[in-house]
Amino acid sequence: MSKELYADISGMDDILSVSISSAHNAATSVATVKAKTSTIDIGDTLTIDLGYVSDFDTVFTGYVKLQELEDSEGTISISAQDELVRAVDYFITSSTPNNAFSRTNIEAEFLIRDLLALAGITNYDYDATSFTFATEGPLEVNLISSYDICKQITDILAWHLYADVNGQIHFVDRKPYIVGGDTASVSVDNTIILSASHSFDDEDLRNRVVVYGKGSVAATAQATSPFLPAGFFKSTVLATDLIDNQTNAQLAANFNLALLNRISETVTLQIEGDASIFARDIVHVEESFLGINDNYYAYAVEHSWGKDGFVTDLILVK
Amino acid sequence: MAWTISGVRIYVQEYGGDEEALIARLNPRGGGTILHWFGYSDPVVQIEALVLTQSDLDTLKTMKQGNTAYTIVSPEGGLGDWYVKKVGWSRESSTDHVFFDRPGVARDVPLYRVTLEVYPDV
């Protein structure tokens, strides 16, 4: 039986191809669409439903950032990014140097809330961090994008900031690997897996984290690694004036050591297209040729739809 | 009615085409084939015909230039408008020929065998 491909995109008809990319480490998800007709314009809201006539999902909502008219083919290509692009585009600039954005004694989740609000983003959901910034004096923010400063905050805590498919921003303690309590929301096996590979590497392993804060504030966290020679440390540095006290510096070092002191186990799959799978999902993989039967975190997901069929490429990590 | 394309008389020897559905084939590791139906293409039609006189051939050649569709008429009626994608031609080695519906044309004018590839104007 053949599955009839389905795509519905607001303001576009005669869809020729669609590509949606999202990843844990990307600021936004990106959608690229090629079609014969379009009435949309730069800045318009774009919603994409994708899949099959009998089974489709909303895979993207965001804003059109690029439009290209291809004369020789008579086609229109557009590129769009999700809600967080507003934070990427918003450059925090006070009207006078002495009137910068400022906060004191503020928890991380509320500091991010206020920084996103500068970019007009208020649809925001968060977990409690119990991590307070600006305890030794005001924290001032100026001459930086809203997203970049929020990213610095999330990196200090080793937390995660992202926009979901409905445009809501989430600030959560989501690590880019499987943690206790993770349960799979989707399963894939060899009835839909088209290609697979399984790899291990220590490229991102760091077993020593040094934090340089404001002034003389500094802290170190380190641990031996069973994957490195005894007494050998691969170091990384987190340098930021956002950390203004020793307690926070040590916490930041500890958080990032827990995040980075591990090898990467990666499963790369291409499967028959499944529009219900998003980056950050927990995926159960059963692949007999490689001997895989376990849960993985969807680090990156790319949906590709067109005359060559609908496939989903997954980068899964454990 | 006789076969014409934009009023140019063509003596059709063969008229046929290809039409296809766009179906992707995916092969999962577990075996078998998954089919994804994307759509279908409009027909590509090939016409093999004799063309009488150099001027008729030259007129056919110009039909590949420009973004214009031309009306094709068959003995059964109009077939709609078509874009001329390709014009293939070769001169027949005939020195004396008579076409019943071209009484005013000299018997030794050039006679060409032409192949046209046409796409429908949709």
JSON list of N, CA and C in Angstrom, two decimals, chain A residues 2-3 5 52 190-191 193 272 287 289 306 308-310, chain B residues 22-24 26-31 34-38:
[
{"chain": "A", "resi": 2, "resn": "SER", "atom": "N", "xyz": [0.49, 2.26, -0.74]},
{"chain": "A", "resi": 2, "resn": "SER", "atom": "CA", "xyz": [1.26, 3.49, -0.83]},
{"chain": "A", "resi": 2, "resn": "SER", "atom": "C", "xyz": [0.67, 4.54, 0.10]},
{"chain": "A", "resi": 3, "resn": "LYS", "atom": "N", "xyz": [1.54, 5.28, 0.80]},
{"chain": "A", "resi": 3, "resn": "LYS", "atom": "CA", "xyz": [1.07, 6.38, 1.64]},
{"chain": "A", "resi": 3, "resn": "LYS", "atom": "C", "xyz": [1.13, 7.67, 0.81]},
{"chain": "A", "resi": 5, "resn": "LEU", "atom": "N", "xyz": [1.58, 11.45, 0.35]},
{"chain": "A", "resi": 5, "resn": "LEU", "atom": "CA", "xyz": [2.22, 12.51, 1.12]},
{"chain": "A", "resi": 5, "resn": "LEU", "atom": "C", "xyz": [1.29, 13.72, 1.27]},
{"chain": "A", "resi": 52, "resn": "TYR", "atom": "N", "xyz": [1.42, 12.42, 6.10]},
{"chain": "A", "resi": 52, "resn": "TYR", "atom": "CA", "xyz": [0.66, 11.67, 5.12]},
{"chain": "A", "resi": 52, "resn": "TYR", "atom": "C", "xyz": [-0.81, 12.08, 5.24]},
{"chain": "A", "resi": 190, "resn": "ASN", "atom": "N", "xyz": [13.25, -1.83, 12.72]},
{"chain": "A", "resi": 190, "resn": "ASN", "atom": "CA", "xyz": [13.71, -2.09, 11.35]},
{"chain": "A", "resi": 190, "resn": "ASN", "atom": "C", "xyz": [12.60, -2.10, 10.31]},
{"chain": "A", "resi": 191, "resn": "THR", "atom": "N", "xyz": [11.35, -1.96, 10.73]},
{"chain": "A", "resi": 191, "resn": "THR", "atom": "CA", "xyz": [10.29, -1.86, 9.72]},
{"chain": "A", "resi": 191, "resn": "THR", "atom": "C", "xyz": [10.26, -0.47, 9.10]},
{"chain": "A", "resi": 193, "resn": "ILE", "atom": "N", "xyz": [13.34, 1.79, 9.80]},
{"chain": "A", "resi": 193, "resn": "ILE", "atom": "CA", "xyz": [14.71, 2.29, 9.76]},
{"chain": "A", "resi": 193, "resn": "ILE", "atom": "C", "xyz": [15.29, 2.00, 8.38]},
{"chain": "A", "resi": 272, "resn": "GLU", "atom": "N", "xyz": [11.67, 6.13, 7.83]},
{"chain": "A", "resi": 272, "resn": "GLU", "atom": "CA", "xyz": [10.52, 6.64, 7.09]},
{"chain": "A", "resi": 272, "resn": "GLU", "atom": "C", "xyz": [9.98, 7.83, 7.87]},
{"chain": "A", "resi": 287, "resn": "GLU", "atom": "N", "xyz": [17.19, -2.00, 16.79]},
{"chain": "A", "resi": 287, "resn": "GLU", "atom": "CA", "xyz": [17.84, -2.20, 15.50]},
{"chain": "A", "resi": 287, "resn": "GLU", "atom": "C", "xyz": [18.72, -3.43, 15.63]},
{"chain": "A", "resi": 289, "resn": "PHE", "atom": "N", "xyz": [20.53, -5.35, 13.55]},
{"chain": "A", "resi": 289, "resn": "PHE", "atom": "CA", "xyz": [21.83, -5.53, 12.90]},
{"chain": "A", "resi": 289, "resn": "PHE", "atom": "C", "xyz": [22.95, -4.94, 13.73]},
{"chain": "A", "resi": 306, "resn": "GLY", "atom": "N", "xyz": [9.34, 15.49, -0.02]},
{"chain": "A", "resi": 306, "resn": "GLY", "atom": "CA", "xyz": [9.36, 15.92, -1.41]},
{"chain": "A", "resi": 306, "resn": "GLY", "atom": "C", "xyz": [9.08, 14.75, -2.33]},
{"chain": "A", "resi": 308, "resn": "ASP", "atom": "N", "xyz": [11.01, 12.66, -3.55]},
{"chain": "A", "resi": 308, "resn": "ASP", "atom": "CA", "xyz": [11.79, 11.48, -3.19]},
{"chain": "A", "resi": 308, "resn": "ASP", "atom": "C", "xyz": [11.26, 10.80, -1.94]},
{"chain": "A", "resi": 309, "resn": "GLY", "atom": "N", "xyz": [10.09, 11.26, -1.47]},
{"chain": "A", "resi": 309, "resn": "GLY", "atom": "CA", "xyz": [9.48, 10.65, -0.29]},
{"chain": "A", "resi": 309, "resn": "GLY", "atom": "C", "xyz": [9.63, 11.52, 0.94]},
{"chain": "A", "resi": 310, "resn": "PHE", "atom": "N", "xyz": [9.19, 10.97, 2.07]},
{"chain": "A", "resi": 310, "resn": "PHE", "atom": "CA", "xyz": [9.26, 11.68, 3.34]},
{"chain": "A", "resi": 310, "resn": "PHE", "atom": "C", "xyz": [10.15, 10.85, 4.27]},
{"chain": "B", "resi": 22, "resn": "LEU", "atom": "N", "xyz": [4.46, 10.05, -9.40]},
{"chain": "B", "resi": 22, "resn": "LEU", "atom": "CA", "xyz": [5.71, 10.27, -8.67]},
{"chain": "B", "resi": 22, "resn": "LEU", "atom": "C", "xyz": [5.61, 9.50, -7.37]},
{"chain": "B", "resi": 23, "resn": "ILE", "atom": "N", "xyz": [6.21, 8.33, -7.37]},
{"chain": "B", "resi": 23, "resn": "ILE", "atom": "CA", "xyz": [6.14, 7.45, -6.21]},
{"chain": "B", "resi": 23, "resn": "ILE", "atom": "C", "xyz": [7.56, 7.14, -5.75]},
{"chain": "B", "resi": 24, "resn": "ALA", "atom": "N", "xyz": [7.87, 7.50, -4.51]},
{"chain": "B", "resi": 24, "resn": "ALA", "atom": "CA", "xyz": [9.19, 7.21, -3.95]},
{"chain": "B", "resi": 24, "resn": "ALA", "atom": "C", "xyz": [9.18, 5.82, -3.36]},
{"chain": "B", "resi": 26, "resn": "LEU", "atom": "N", "xyz": [11.08, 3.44, -0.65]},
{"chain": "B", "resi": 26, "resn": "LEU", "atom": "CA", "xyz": [12.00, 3.41, 0.48]},
{"chain": "B", "resi": 26, "resn": "LEU", "atom": "C", "xyz": [12.17, 1.96, 0.90]},
{"chain": "B", "resi": 27, "resn": "ASN", "atom": "N", "xyz": [13.40, 1.57, 1.20]},
{"chain": "B", "resi": 27, "resn": "ASN", "atom": "CA", "xyz": [13.67, 0.19, 1.56]},
{"chain": "B", "resi": 27, "resn": "ASN", "atom": "C", "xyz": [14.16, 0.10, 3.00]},
{"chain": "B", "resi": 28, "resn": "PRO", "atom": "N", "xyz": [13.30, -0.28, 3.94]},
{"chain": "B", "resi": 28, "resn": "PRO", "atom": "CA", "xyz": [13.74, -0.38, 5.34]},
{"chain": "B", "resi": 28, "resn": "PRO", "atom": "C", "xyz": [14.65, -1.58, 5.54]},
{"chain": "B", "resi": 29, "resn": "ARG", "atom": "N", "xyz": [15.43, -1.51, 6.61]},
{"chain": "B", "resi": 29, "resn": "ARG", "atom": "CA", "xyz": [16.40, -2.57, 6.89]},
{"chain": "B", "resi": 29, "resn": "ARG", "atom": "C", "xyz": [15.73, -3.90, 7.18]},
{"chain": "B", "resi": 30, "resn": "GLY", "atom": "N", "xyz": [14.48, -3.85, 7.59]},
{"chain": "B", "resi": 30, "resn": "GLY", "atom": "CA", "xyz": [13.77, -5.09, 7.86]},
{"chain": "B", "resi": 30, "resn": "GLY", "atom": "C", "xyz": [13.25, -5.78, 6.61]},
{"chain": "B", "resi": 31, "resn": "GLY", "atom": "N", "xyz": [13.45, -5.16, 5.47]},
{"chain": "B", "resi": 31, "resn": "GLY", "atom": "CA", "xyz": [13.02, -5.78, 4.22]},
{"chain": "B", "resi": 31, "resn": "GLY", "atom": "C", "xyz": [11.77, -5.13, 3.66]},
{"chain": "B", "resi": 34, "resn": "ILE", "atom": "N", "xyz": [8.62, 0.48, 1.05]},
{"chain": "B", "resi": 34, "resn": "ILE", "atom": "CA", "xyz": [7.59, 1.44, 1.46]},
{"chain": "B", "resi": 34, "resn": "ILE", "atom": "C", "xyz": [7.39, 2.39, 0.30]},
{"chain": "B", "resi": 35, "resn": "LEU", "atom": "N", "xyz": [6.15, 2.61, -0.09]},
{"chain": "B", "resi": 35, "resn": "LEU", "atom": "CA", "xyz": [5.85, 3.53, -1.19]},
{"chain": "B", "resi": 35, "resn": "LEU", "atom": "C", "xyz": [5.26, 4.82, -0.65]},
{"chain": "B", "resi": 36, "resn": "HIS", "atom": "N", "xyz": [5.79, 5.95, -1.16]},
{"chain": "B", "resi": 36, "resn": "HIS", "atom": "CA", "xyz": [5.25, 7.27, -0.84]},
{"chain": "B", "resi": 36, "resn": "HIS", "atom": "C", "xyz": [4.78, 7.92, -2.14]},
{"chain": "B", "resi": 37, "resn": "TRP", "atom": "N", "xyz": [3.47, 8.17, -2.23]},
{"chain": "B", "resi": 37, "resn": "TRP", "atom": "CA", "xyz": [2.89, 8.78, -3.41]},
{"chain": "B", "resi": 37, "resn": "TRP", "atom": "C", "xyz": [2.96, 10.29, -3.27]},
{"chain": "B", "resi": 38, "resn": "PHE", "atom": "N", "xyz": [3.73, 10.95, -4.11]},
{"chain": "B", "resi": 38, "resn": "PHE", "atom": "CA", "xyz": [3.91, 12.40, -4.02]},
{"chain": "B", "resi": 38, "resn": "PHE", "atom": "C", "xyz": [2.94, 13.12, -4.94]}
]
